[in-house]
mmCIF file of C-alpha atoms in Angstrom:
data_model
loop_
_atom_site.group_PDB
_atom_site.id
_atom_site.type_symbol
_atom_site.label_atom_id
_atom_site.label_comp_id
_atom_site.label_asym_id
_atom_site.label_seq_id
_atom_site.Cartn_x
_atom_site.Cartn_y
_atom_site.Cartn_z
ATOM 1 C CA MET A 191 -109.316 -271.214 39.382
ATOM 2 C CA ASN A 192 -107.858 -267.958 37.226
ATOM 3 C CA ASP A 193 -108.293 -270.110 33.931
ATOM 4 C CA ARG A 194 -112.075 -270.795 34.921
ATOM 5 C CA ILE A 195 -112.651 -266.847 35.296
ATOM 6 C CA GLN A 196 -110.892 -266.112 31.993
ATOM 7 C CA LYS A 197 -113.006 -268.808 30.224
ATOM 8 C CA THR A 198 -116.534 -267.387 31.706
ATOM 9 C CA ASP A 199 -115.409 -263.990 30.695
ATOM 10 C CA GLN A 200 -114.512 -265.178 27.149
ATOM 11 C CA ILE A 201 -118.104 -266.720 26.911
ATOM 12 C CA PRO A 202 -119.969 -263.648 26.219
ATOM 13 C CA ALA A 203 -117.681 -262.060 23.703
ATOM 14 C CA ALA A 204 -117.369 -265.064 21.801
ATOM 15 C CA ALA A 205 -121.175 -265.399 21.716
ATOM 16 C CA ALA A 206 -121.600 -261.852 20.683
ATOM 17 C CA GLY A 207 -118.952 -261.983 17.891
ATOM 18 C CA SER A 208 -120.153 -265.548 16.680
ATOM 19 C CA PRO A 209 -122.190 -265.842 13.588
ATOM 20 C CA GLY A 210 -124.714 -267.632 15.574
ATOM 21 C CA GLY A 211 -124.601 -265.696 18.588
ATOM 22 C CA GLY A 212 -127.680 -264.286 20.296
ATOM 23 C CA ALA A 213 -126.937 -260.729 19.591
ATOM 24 C CA SER A 214 -126.776 -261.242 15.855
ATOM 25 C CA VAL A 215 -130.003 -263.248 15.414
ATOM 26 C CA PRO A 216 -132.408 -260.154 15.411
ATOM 27 C CA ARG A 217 -129.927 -258.573 12.940
ATOM 28 C CA GLN A 218 -130.019 -261.581 10.601
ATOM 29 C CA ARG A 219 -133.731 -261.794 10.761
ATOM 30 C CA ALA A 220 -134.223 -258.192 9.858
ATOM 31 C CA GLU A 221 -131.953 -258.504 7.033
ATOM 32 C CA GLY A 222 -133.618 -261.762 5.824
ATOM 33 C CA ARG A 223 -137.076 -259.846 6.192
ATOM 34 C CA GLY A 224 -135.636 -257.098 3.955
ATOM 35 C CA SER A 225 -134.204 -259.383 1.305
ATOM 36 C CA GLY A 226 -137.190 -261.807 0.922
ATOM 37 C CA PRO A 227 -140.360 -261.411 -0.881
ATOM 38 C CA ALA A 228 -142.881 -258.496 0.105
ATOM 39 C CA THR A 229 -145.591 -260.085 2.565
ATOM 40 C CA GLY A 230 -148.403 -258.658 4.670
ATOM 41 C CA PRO A 231 -149.488 -255.070 4.345
ATOM 42 C CA ALA A 232 -146.853 -254.236 1.676
ATOM 43 C CA ARG A 233 -148.043 -257.009 -0.540
ATOM 44 C CA GLU A 234 -151.681 -255.939 -0.290
ATOM 45 C CA GLY A 235 -150.850 -252.447 -1.033
ATOM 46 C CA THR A 236 -148.986 -253.609 -4.192
ATOM 47 C CA VAL A 237 -152.035 -255.572 -5.370
ATOM 48 C CA LEU A 238 -154.449 -252.746 -4.605
ATOM 49 C CA ASN A 239 -152.420 -250.373 -6.664
ATOM 50 C CA VAL A 240 -152.288 -252.651 -9.519
ATOM 51 C CA PHE A 241 -155.936 -253.177 -9.226
ATOM 52 C CA SER A 242 -156.943 -249.359 -8.953
ATOM 53 C CA HIS A 243 -154.344 -248.396 -11.624
ATOM 54 C CA GLY A 244 -155.784 -250.918 -13.991
ATOM 55 C CA PHE A 245 -159.121 -249.916 -13.306
ATOM 56 C CA LEU A 246 -158.461 -246.534 -14.000
ATOM 57 C CA ALA A 247 -156.724 -247.285 -17.305
ATOM 58 C CA LEU A 248 -159.811 -249.234 -18.358
ATOM 59 C CA TRP A 249 -161.982 -246.377 -17.512
ATOM 60 C CA ALA A 250 -159.873 -243.834 -19.543
ATOM 61 C CA LEU A 251 -160.096 -246.010 -22.433
ATOM 62 C CA LEU A 252 -163.950 -246.171 -22.331
ATOM 63 C CA ILE A 253 -163.948 -242.466 -22.226
ATOM 64 C CA VAL A 254 -161.273 -241.595 -24.605
ATOM 65 C CA LEU A 255 -161.800 -244.064 -27.305
ATOM 66 C CA PRO A 256 -165.459 -243.164 -28.183
ATOM 67 C CA LEU A 257 -164.290 -239.474 -28.329
ATOM 68 C CA ILE A 258 -161.421 -240.062 -30.674
ATOM 69 C CA TRP A 259 -163.957 -242.266 -32.926
ATOM 70 C CA LEU A 260 -166.453 -239.178 -32.885
ATOM 71 C CA VAL A 261 -163.814 -236.625 -34.052
ATOM 72 C CA LEU A 262 -162.316 -239.105 -36.698
ATOM 73 C CA SER A 263 -165.896 -239.938 -37.988
ATOM 74 C CA SER A 264 -166.273 -236.173 -38.910
ATOM 75 C CA PHE A 265 -163.471 -236.546 -41.411
ATOM 76 C CA LYS A 266 -165.015 -239.428 -43.267
ATOM 77 C CA THR A 267 -167.601 -239.831 -45.904
ATOM 78 C CA ASP A 268 -170.929 -241.555 -45.961
ATOM 79 C CA ALA A 269 -169.451 -244.457 -47.972
ATOM 80 C CA GLN A 270 -166.724 -244.794 -45.412
ATOM 81 C CA ILE A 271 -169.247 -244.729 -42.410
ATOM 82 C CA ALA A 272 -171.095 -247.247 -44.119
ATOM 83 C CA GLY A 273 -168.397 -249.483 -45.145
ATOM 84 C CA SER A 274 -165.992 -249.532 -42.091
ATOM 85 C CA ALA A 275 -167.187 -247.466 -39.054
ATOM 86 C CA PHE A 276 -163.793 -247.900 -37.329
ATOM 87 C CA GLY A 277 -161.595 -247.311 -40.445
ATOM 88 C CA TRP A 278 -159.181 -244.522 -40.793
ATOM 89 C CA PRO A 279 -160.445 -241.413 -42.647
ATOM 90 C CA SER A 280 -158.871 -240.983 -46.250
ATOM 91 C CA ASN A 281 -159.556 -237.237 -46.503
ATOM 92 C CA TRP A 282 -158.812 -234.769 -43.918
ATOM 93 C CA SER A 283 -160.992 -231.728 -44.966
ATOM 94 C CA PHE A 284 -162.654 -229.238 -42.478
ATOM 95 C CA ASP A 285 -165.313 -228.499 -44.955
ATOM 96 C CA VAL A 286 -167.611 -230.516 -42.895
ATOM 97 C CA PHE A 287 -167.402 -228.389 -40.096
ATOM 98 C CA GLY A 288 -168.442 -225.377 -42.075
ATOM 99 C CA ARG A 289 -171.567 -227.207 -43.383
ATOM 100 C CA ALA A 290 -172.507 -228.207 -39.848
ATOM 101 C CA TRP A 291 -172.296 -224.462 -38.984
ATOM 102 C CA ASP A 292 -174.284 -223.248 -41.660
ATOM 103 C CA LYS A 293 -176.946 -226.081 -41.194
ATOM 104 C CA GLY A 294 -177.686 -224.421 -37.747
ATOM 105 C CA ILE A 295 -174.849 -225.506 -35.263
ATOM 106 C CA GLY A 296 -173.966 -221.517 -35.292
ATOM 107 C CA ASP A 297 -177.166 -220.506 -34.326
ATOM 108 C CA TYR A 298 -177.642 -223.406 -31.539
ATOM 109 C CA PHE A 299 -174.158 -222.508 -30.153
ATOM 110 C CA LEU A 300 -175.045 -218.823 -30.039
ATOM 111 C CA ASN A 301 -178.418 -219.383 -28.120
ATOM 112 C CA THR A 302 -176.510 -221.967 -25.639
ATOM 113 C CA LEU A 303 -173.894 -219.350 -24.906
ATOM 114 C CA ILE A 304 -176.444 -216.304 -24.387
ATOM 115 C CA VAL A 305 -178.401 -218.418 -21.919
ATOM 116 C CA LEU A 306 -175.029 -219.652 -20.070
ATOM 117 C CA VAL A 307 -173.213 -216.160 -19.957
ATOM 118 C CA PHE A 308 -176.240 -215.013 -17.638
ATOM 119 C CA SER A 309 -177.266 -218.385 -16.050
ATOM 120 C CA VAL A 310 -173.995 -219.308 -14.568
ATOM 121 C CA PRO A 311 -172.841 -215.906 -12.950
ATOM 122 C CA LEU A 312 -176.253 -215.489 -11.517
ATOM 123 C CA THR A 313 -176.271 -219.147 -10.008
ATOM 124 C CA MET A 314 -172.932 -218.427 -8.626
ATOM 125 C CA LEU A 315 -173.991 -215.192 -7.184
ATOM 126 C CA PHE A 316 -177.187 -215.971 -5.667
ATOM 127 C CA GLY A 317 -175.925 -219.652 -4.537
ATOM 128 C CA SER A 318 -172.736 -218.256 -2.911
ATOM 129 C CA MET A 319 -174.903 -215.357 -1.150
ATOM 130 C CA ALA A 320 -177.452 -217.941 0.412
ATOM 131 C CA ALA A 321 -174.608 -220.548 1.276
ATOM 132 C CA TYR A 322 -172.608 -217.728 3.239
ATOM 133 C CA VAL A 323 -175.734 -216.686 5.276
ATOM 134 C CA LEU A 324 -176.730 -220.218 6.105
ATOM 135 C CA ALA A 325 -173.082 -221.157 7.124
ATOM 136 C CA ARG A 326 -171.829 -218.270 8.937
ATOM 137 C CA TYR A 327 -174.922 -216.589 10.646
ATOM 138 C CA ARG A 328 -177.321 -218.294 13.273
ATOM 139 C CA PHE A 329 -181.076 -217.362 13.066
ATOM 140 C CA VAL A 330 -184.265 -219.199 13.402
ATOM 141 C CA GLY A 331 -185.109 -221.456 10.586
ATOM 142 C CA ASN A 332 -181.593 -221.665 9.347
ATOM 143 C CA ARG A 333 -181.361 -225.580 9.455
ATOM 144 C CA ILE A 334 -184.872 -225.694 7.735
ATOM 145 C CA ILE A 335 -183.771 -223.528 5.065
ATOM 146 C CA TYR A 336 -180.705 -225.473 4.390
ATOM 147 C CA TYR A 337 -182.382 -228.800 4.165
ATOM 148 C CA PHE A 338 -184.948 -227.473 1.918
ATOM 149 C CA PHE A 339 -182.040 -226.748 -0.509
ATOM 150 C CA VAL A 340 -180.589 -230.037 0.205
ATOM 151 C CA ALA A 341 -183.969 -231.713 -0.676
ATOM 152 C CA GLY A 342 -184.155 -229.653 -3.822
ATOM 153 C CA ALA A 343 -180.717 -231.173 -4.992
ATOM 154 C CA MET A 344 -182.507 -234.786 -4.579
ATOM 155 C CA PHE A 345 -185.582 -233.749 -6.500
ATOM 156 C CA PRO A 346 -185.857 -235.185 -10.144
ATOM 157 C CA VAL A 347 -186.353 -232.504 -12.832
ATOM 158 C CA PHE A 348 -188.907 -234.577 -14.630
ATOM 159 C CA LEU A 349 -191.136 -234.623 -11.648
ATOM 160 C CA ALA A 350 -192.048 -230.817 -11.922
ATOM 161 C CA LEU A 351 -192.016 -230.522 -15.663
ATOM 162 C CA VAL A 352 -195.681 -230.192 -15.952
ATOM 163 C CA PRO A 353 -196.174 -227.379 -13.377
ATOM 164 C CA LEU A 354 -193.056 -225.732 -14.520
ATOM 165 C CA PHE A 355 -194.354 -225.415 -18.180
ATOM 166 C CA PHE A 356 -197.575 -223.901 -16.881
ATOM 167 C CA MET A 357 -195.897 -221.639 -14.430
ATOM 168 C CA VAL A 358 -193.513 -220.198 -17.021
ATOM 169 C CA LYS A 359 -196.336 -219.989 -19.458
ATOM 170 C CA MET A 360 -198.364 -217.732 -16.972
ATOM 171 C CA LEU A 361 -195.273 -215.468 -16.712
ATOM 172 C CA GLY A 362 -194.996 -215.432 -20.725
ATOM 173 C CA MET A 363 -191.688 -216.463 -20.748
ATOM 174 C CA LEU A 364 -192.022 -219.675 -22.951
ATOM 175 C CA ASN A 365 -189.478 -220.093 -25.832
ATOM 176 C CA THR A 366 -187.560 -216.826 -24.341
ATOM 177 C CA TYR A 367 -183.997 -216.716 -23.085
ATOM 178 C CA GLN A 368 -184.930 -215.182 -19.775
ATOM 179 C CA GLY A 369 -187.401 -217.836 -19.093
ATOM 180 C CA LEU A 370 -184.867 -220.381 -19.467
ATOM 181 C CA ILE A 371 -182.222 -218.536 -17.493
ATOM 182 C CA LEU A 372 -184.307 -218.298 -14.375
ATOM 183 C CA VAL A 373 -185.333 -222.152 -14.501
ATOM 184 C CA TYR A 374 -181.507 -222.881 -15.046
ATOM 185 C CA VAL A 375 -180.633 -220.767 -12.054
ATOM 186 C CA ALA A 376 -183.554 -222.221 -9.779
ATOM 187 C CA TYR A 377 -182.422 -225.939 -10.491
ATOM 188 C CA SER A 378 -178.764 -225.015 -10.025
ATOM 189 C CA LEU A 379 -179.214 -223.364 -6.691
ATOM 190 C CA PRO A 380 -179.643 -226.434 -4.421
ATOM 191 C CA PHE A 381 -176.302 -228.005 -5.619
ATOM 192 C CA THR A 382 -174.708 -224.602 -5.426
ATOM 193 C CA VAL A 383 -175.806 -223.915 -1.958
ATOM 194 C CA PHE A 384 -174.945 -227.476 -0.661
ATOM 195 C CA PHE A 385 -171.440 -227.482 -2.161
ATOM 196 C CA MET A 386 -170.607 -223.691 -0.964
ATOM 197 C CA HIS A 387 -172.043 -224.237 2.371
ATOM 198 C CA ALA A 388 -169.366 -226.650 3.279
ATOM 199 C CA PHE A 389 -166.737 -224.379 1.722
ATOM 200 C CA PHE A 390 -167.752 -221.407 3.754
ATOM 201 C CA ARG A 391 -167.647 -223.204 7.033
ATOM 202 C CA THR A 392 -164.059 -224.037 6.592
ATOM 203 C CA LEU A 393 -162.851 -220.212 6.132
ATOM 204 C CA PRO A 394 -161.347 -218.684 9.317
ATOM 205 C CA THR A 395 -163.662 -216.415 11.233
ATOM 206 C CA ALA A 396 -160.616 -214.302 12.376
ATOM 207 C CA VAL A 397 -160.391 -212.580 8.903
ATOM 208 C CA PHE A 398 -163.925 -211.751 8.781
ATOM 209 C CA GLU A 399 -163.755 -210.258 12.490
ATOM 210 C CA ALA A 400 -160.967 -208.316 11.503
ATOM 211 C CA ALA A 401 -162.691 -206.731 8.241
ATOM 212 C CA ILE A 402 -165.709 -205.884 10.698
ATOM 213 C CA LEU A 403 -163.537 -204.167 13.137
ATOM 214 C CA ASP A 404 -161.897 -202.093 10.373
ATOM 215 C CA GLY A 405 -165.097 -200.815 9.522
ATOM 216 C CA ALA A 406 -166.382 -202.955 6.737
ATOM 217 C CA SER A 407 -170.006 -203.790 6.418
ATOM 218 C CA HIS A 408 -171.429 -207.412 6.212
ATOM 219 C CA THR A 409 -171.832 -206.783 2.452
ATOM 220 C CA ARG A 410 -168.192 -205.416 1.882
ATOM 221 C CA ALA A 411 -166.828 -208.182 3.867
ATOM 222 C CA PHE A 412 -168.361 -210.831 2.145
ATOM 223 C CA PHE A 413 -167.568 -209.289 -1.446
ATOM 224 C CA GLN A 414 -164.141 -208.342 -0.706
ATOM 225 C CA VAL A 415 -162.945 -210.590 2.029
ATOM 226 C CA MET A 416 -164.748 -213.802 2.188
ATOM 227 C CA LEU A 417 -165.747 -214.355 -1.584
ATOM 228 C CA PRO A 418 -161.974 -214.055 -2.804
ATOM 229 C CA MET A 419 -161.273 -216.505 -0.184
ATOM 230 C CA ALA A 420 -163.725 -219.176 -1.668
ATOM 231 C CA LYS A 421 -162.439 -218.836 -5.147
ATOM 232 C CA PRO A 422 -161.233 -222.580 -5.555
ATOM 233 C CA GLY A 423 -164.835 -223.623 -4.382
ATOM 234 C CA LEU A 424 -166.443 -221.251 -6.710
ATOM 235 C CA ILE A 425 -164.405 -222.390 -9.676
ATOM 236 C CA SER A 426 -165.289 -226.029 -9.015
ATOM 237 C CA VAL A 427 -168.873 -225.563 -8.622
ATOM 238 C CA GLY A 428 -168.818 -223.210 -11.485
ATOM 239 C CA ILE A 429 -167.365 -225.858 -13.923
ATOM 240 C CA PHE A 430 -170.145 -228.100 -12.747
ATOM 241 C CA ASN A 431 -172.866 -225.928 -13.383
ATOM 242 C CA THR A 432 -171.616 -224.997 -16.784
ATOM 243 C CA LEU A 433 -171.254 -228.683 -17.732
ATOM 244 C CA GLY A 434 -174.783 -229.289 -16.466
ATOM 245 C CA GLN A 435 -176.380 -226.485 -18.202
ATOM 246 C CA TRP A 436 -174.405 -226.771 -21.159
ATOM 247 C CA ASN A 437 -175.769 -230.436 -21.531
ATOM 248 C CA GLN A 438 -179.080 -229.908 -20.279
ATOM 249 C CA PHE A 439 -181.839 -231.444 -22.893
ATOM 250 C CA LEU A 440 -184.892 -231.914 -20.869
ATOM 251 C CA LEU A 441 -185.729 -228.560 -19.606
ATOM 252 C CA PRO A 442 -185.031 -226.733 -23.265
ATOM 253 C CA THR A 443 -187.152 -229.312 -24.939
ATOM 254 C CA VAL A 444 -190.309 -228.436 -22.881
ATOM 255 C CA LEU A 445 -189.380 -224.624 -22.601
ATOM 256 C CA MET A 446 -187.817 -223.616 -25.695
ATOM 257 C CA GLN A 447 -190.406 -224.627 -28.226
ATOM 258 C CA PRO A 448 -192.262 -222.079 -30.781
ATOM 259 C CA GLN A 449 -195.630 -221.331 -29.303
ATOM 260 C CA GLN A 450 -197.079 -219.570 -32.739
ATOM 261 C CA GLY A 451 -196.382 -219.675 -36.392
ATOM 262 C CA GLY A 452 -194.233 -216.685 -36.426
ATOM 263 C CA ASP A 453 -192.275 -217.486 -33.137
ATOM 264 C CA PRO A 454 -188.597 -217.939 -34.021
ATOM 265 C CA GLU A 455 -186.714 -221.087 -33.184
ATOM 266 C CA ARG A 456 -184.410 -220.500 -30.150
ATOM 267 C CA TYR A 457 -183.004 -224.097 -29.860
ATOM 268 C CA VAL A 458 -180.017 -224.705 -27.723
ATOM 269 C CA LEU A 459 -177.137 -227.066 -28.856
ATOM 270 C CA THR A 460 -178.587 -230.143 -27.362
ATOM 271 C CA GLN A 461 -182.015 -229.640 -29.218
ATOM 272 C CA GLY A 462 -180.174 -228.542 -32.160
ATOM 273 C CA LEU A 463 -178.426 -231.926 -32.620
ATOM 274 C CA ILE A 464 -181.581 -233.763 -32.373
ATOM 275 C CA GLN A 465 -182.881 -231.516 -35.093
ATOM 276 C CA LEU A 466 -179.716 -232.129 -37.450
ATOM 277 C CA GLN A 467 -179.999 -235.777 -36.500
ATOM 278 C CA GLN A 468 -183.613 -235.884 -38.057
ATOM 279 C CA GLN A 469 -182.516 -233.829 -40.935
ATOM 280 C CA GLN A 470 -179.463 -236.287 -41.828
ATOM 281 C CA GLY A 471 -181.774 -239.263 -41.843
ATOM 282 C CA TYR A 472 -183.311 -237.771 -45.096
ATOM 283 C CA GLU A 473 -180.081 -236.351 -46.453
ATOM 284 C CA THR A 474 -177.710 -238.873 -45.454
ATOM 285 C CA ASP A 475 -174.819 -236.539 -44.473
ATOM 286 C CA LEU A 476 -173.765 -238.447 -41.571
ATOM 287 C CA PRO A 477 -170.312 -236.524 -41.140
ATOM 288 C CA VAL A 478 -172.004 -233.160 -40.483
ATOM 289 C CA LEU A 479 -173.986 -234.907 -37.653
ATOM 290 C CA PHE A 480 -170.462 -235.976 -36.097
ATOM 291 C CA ALA A 481 -169.100 -232.573 -36.763
ATOM 292 C CA GLY A 482 -171.966 -231.081 -35.014
ATOM 293 C CA VAL A 483 -171.457 -233.177 -31.913
ATOM 294 C CA THR A 484 -167.639 -232.449 -32.151
ATOM 295 C CA ILE A 485 -168.444 -228.847 -32.138
ATOM 296 C CA ALA A 486 -170.615 -229.162 -29.197
ATOM 297 C CA MET A 487 -168.115 -231.308 -27.365
ATOM 298 C CA ILE A 488 -164.903 -229.152 -27.800
ATOM 299 C CA PRO A 489 -165.793 -226.202 -25.534
ATOM 300 C CA MET A 490 -166.568 -228.148 -22.597
ATOM 301 C CA LEU A 491 -163.264 -230.063 -23.107
ATOM 302 C CA VAL A 492 -161.482 -227.014 -23.052
ATOM 303 C CA VAL A 493 -163.012 -225.377 -20.111
ATOM 304 C CA TYR A 494 -162.627 -228.722 -18.053
ATOM 305 C CA LEU A 495 -159.055 -229.103 -19.116
ATOM 306 C CA SER A 496 -158.027 -225.454 -18.454
ATOM 307 C CA PHE A 497 -159.539 -225.605 -14.843
ATOM 308 C CA GLN A 498 -158.771 -229.162 -13.889
ATOM 309 C CA ARG A 499 -156.176 -228.266 -11.112
ATOM 310 C CA GLN A 500 -158.524 -225.601 -9.811
ATOM 311 C CA VAL A 501 -161.345 -228.172 -9.799
ATOM 312 C CA GLN A 502 -159.392 -230.542 -7.890
ATOM 313 C CA ALA A 503 -158.185 -227.948 -5.486
ATOM 314 C CA GLY A 504 -161.627 -226.722 -4.934
ATOM 315 C CA LEU A 505 -162.785 -230.293 -4.038
ATOM 316 C CA THR A 506 -159.787 -231.011 -1.661
ATOM 317 C CA SER A 507 -159.355 -227.657 -0.009
ATOM 318 C CA ALA A 508 -162.396 -228.138 2.391
ATOM 319 C CA THR A 509 -161.048 -231.291 3.834
ATOM 320 C CA LEU A 510 -157.386 -229.836 4.049
ATOM 321 C CA LYS A 511 -158.091 -226.740 6.027
#
């Protein structure tokens, strides 16, 4: 009887310690699952990462390679461009950029800079003010005004070119800096209001209420408290407006044309590059054209690369708050 009791007492211990025991089966399965090939969600995540990184690498090549080819073509001669468009330049001279600057790129660059120095700050000022009022104050017609701005962001530019031309002409602002500045501000406001409206709604109300309790007016609270808090959003939408207005071609083509014989040419860069391309069709100096495009491209690359982190922070901060 005692022997039977001892045998039954030894069975659980042997089962627990044996390699094939029930207690060790889950551990072996877990170890086998970790040492085997990835299956299920882990494998799907790996495949998705490989596909997404491959697509991004291909997209980067499609963008970077044409830019490199454009810059390299500026250092070639007409014979090299005609003989081998993808060959390596033999003469690394920067004289071509001086020729492009003297043939009008300098004036076009200055005209574009004059317009953007006024149009971008005015767009940011009026757009942020309108977005702040629509986001923080409740009044009759608030949503109607907001949806008007949203509808303006979806309105194609070319549909309003004819009435816009006659309106600017009635104001006597054709082929003037102020006329193009006002049009740029008007066409950039819808996107600015739409972007900043969502950003201002994420800002904490307690800070604004504390400023009001301390005696600040609504105007002072906006400029000294709320606007600095919206700096990431302002930088992001400011970069987008700068890129859009710098590359604008349709509006300057319609509004910045000489109206009389003695009217000076105030072409911006996009118009100037077309003029330069037409000139090179007769003079066969293609490196000057490539140099002009490079001069027009470099400032925007510098601006975007300099504020890349701020742009990313502005785009993600509204969702993280």
